[in-house]
């Protein structure tokens, strides 16, 4: 469970950076290569509706490809965010002790002993709380 959650949190960070990078690349190409004021591919479509030029066509094709990649990454990011929101909703239903143990064990990947030390519980108590979590 921890590995899945950890992977999801890492994927979220990576996807956020990829989306941000693609958005910045699109903005740069629009403003520097085309000399326009648009900042998104959607705005560019509106701004260049009646313009037919080879330069615009080449850059437009590149931008369309980048925008499709951005949309794909954003879709993946939305799925991860939705799943993390569900997990957070489930965590909010837990008691205070359960929340603390869950976060230590599955968000931060701490061992039973590390969790016990951090929270001031015995390792057996942490194991008991963990078992209770899985029974719910």
Coordinates of C-alpha atoms in Angstrom, one line a residue:
X1 CA 0.0 0.0 0.0
X2 CA 2.8 2.4 0.9
X3 CA 4.6 1.7 -2.3
X4 CA 1.5 2.5 -4.4
X5 CA 0.8 5.7 -2.5
X6 CA 4.5 6.7 -2.7
X7 CA 4.6 6.1 -6.5
X8 CA 1.4 8.1 -6.9
X9 CA 2.8 11.0 -5.0
X10 CA 6.0 10.9 -7.0
X11 CA 4.1 10.6 -10.2
X12 CA 2.0 13.7 -9.2
X13 CA 5.2 15.8 -8.7
X14 CA 6.6 14.7 -12.0
X15 CA 3.4 15.2 -14.0
X16 CA 3.0 18.7 -12.5
X17 CA 6.5 19.6 -13.6
X18 CA 5.9 18.1 -17.1
X19 CA 2.6 20.0 -17.5
X20 CA 4.2 23.2 -16.3
X21 CA 7.2 22.7 -18.7
X22 CA 4.9 22.0 -21.7
X23 CA 2.8 25.1 -20.9
X24 CA 6.0 27.2 -20.7
X25 CA 7.3 25.8 -24.0
X26 CA 4.0 26.5 -25.7
X27 CA 4.0 30.1 -24.4
X28 CA 7.6 30.6 -25.4
X29 CA 7.0 29.3 -29.0
X30 CA 3.9 31.4 -29.4
X31 CA 5.5 34.6 -28.2
X32 CA 9.1 34.2 -29.5
X33 CA 8.7 32.3 -32.7
X34 CA 5.4 33.8 -33.8
X35 CA 5.6 37.2 -32.1
X36 CA 2.1 36.9 -30.8
X37 CA 0.7 37.7 -27.3
X38 CA -1.2 34.5 -26.7
X39 CA -0.1 32.3 -23.8
X40 CA -2.0 29.1 -24.6
X41 CA -2.7 27.0 -27.7
X42 CA -6.4 27.8 -27.4
X43 CA -5.8 31.5 -27.4
X44 CA -3.5 31.1 -30.4
X45 CA -6.2 29.3 -32.4
X46 CA -8.5 32.3 -31.9
X47 CA -5.8 34.9 -32.6
X48 CA -4.6 33.3 -35.8
X49 CA -8.0 32.1 -37.2
X50 CA -7.6 34.0 -40.6
X51 CA -3.8 33.9 -40.9
X52 CA -2.4 31.5 -43.4
X53 CA 1.4 31.5 -43.5
X54 CA 4.0 28.7 -43.8
X55 CA 5.8 29.9 -40.7
X56 CA 2.5 29.9 -38.7
X57 CA 1.6 26.4 -40.1
X58 CA 4.9 24.9 -39.0
X59 CA 4.9 26.3 -35.5
X60 CA 1.2 25.6 -35.3
X61 CA 1.8 21.9 -35.9
X62 CA 4.6 21.8 -33.3
X63 CA 2.3 23.6 -30.8
X64 CA -0.6 21.2 -31.5
X65 CA 1.7 18.3 -30.7
X66 CA 2.9 19.9 -27.5
X67 CA -0.7 20.7 -26.5
X68 CA -1.8 17.1 -27.0
X69 CA 1.1 16.0 -24.8
X70 CA 0.1 18.6 -22.2
X71 CA -3.5 17.4 -22.3
X72 CA -2.4 13.8 -21.8
X73 CA -0.2 14.6 -18.8
X74 CA -2.9 16.8 -17.4
X75 CA -5.4 13.9 -17.7
X76 CA -3.0 11.6 -15.8
X77 CA -2.5 14.3 -13.2
X78 CA -6.3 14.7 -12.8
X79 CA -6.7 11.0 -12.2
X80 CA -3.9 11.0 -9.5
X81 CA -5.4 14.1 -7.8
X82 CA -8.8 12.5 -7.8
X83 CA -7.4 9.3 -6.2
X84 CA -5.4 11.3 -3.6
X85 CA -8.6 13.3 -2.8
X86 CA -10.5 10.0 -2.2
X87 CA -7.7 8.8 0.1
X88 CA -7.6 12.1 2.0
X89 CA -11.4 11.8 2.4
X90 CA -11.0 8.3 3.9
X91 CA -8.2 9.6 6.1
X92 CA -10.5 12.4 7.5
X93 CA -12.9 9.7 8.7
X94 CA -10.2 8.1 10.8
X95 CA -9.6 8.8 14.5
X96 CA -6.7 11.0 15.5
X97 CA -4.4 8.1 16.3
X98 CA -5.3 6.3 13.1
X99 CA -4.5 9.3 11.0
X100 CA -1.1 9.8 12.6
X101 CA -0.2 6.1 12.2
X102 CA -1.5 6.0 8.6
X103 CA 0.5 9.1 7.6
X104 CA 3.7 7.9 9.2
X105 CA 3.4 4.4 7.7
X106 CA 1.9 5.1 4.3
X107 CA 2.7 8.7 3.4
X108 CA 6.2 8.8 4.8
X109 CA 7.0 5.1 4.6
X110 CA 8.2 4.8 8.2
X111 CA 8.7 1.4 9.8
X112 CA 6.6 0.2 12.8
X113 CA 9.5 1.1 15.1
X114 CA 10.1 4.5 13.6
X115 CA 6.4 5.2 13.8
X116 CA 6.2 4.1 17.4
X117 CA 9.2 6.3 18.3
X118 CA 7.9 9.3 16.4
X119 CA 4.4 9.1 18.0
X120 CA 5.4 7.9 21.4
X121 CA 3.5 4.6 21.1
X122 CA 4.9 1.1 21.6
X123 CA 5.5 -0.9 18.4
X124 CA 2.7 -3.3 19.5
X125 CA 0.3 -0.4 19.7
X126 CA 1.3 0.8 16.2
X127 CA 0.8 -2.8 14.9
X128 CA -2.7 -2.9 16.5
X129 CA -3.7 0.5 15.1
X130 CA -2.5 -0.6 11.6
X131 CA -4.5 -3.9 11.9
X132 CA -7.6 -1.8 12.8
X133 CA -7.0 0.4 9.8
X134 CA -7.0 -2.7 7.5
X135 CA -10.2 -4.1 9.1
X136 CA -12.1 -0.9 8.2

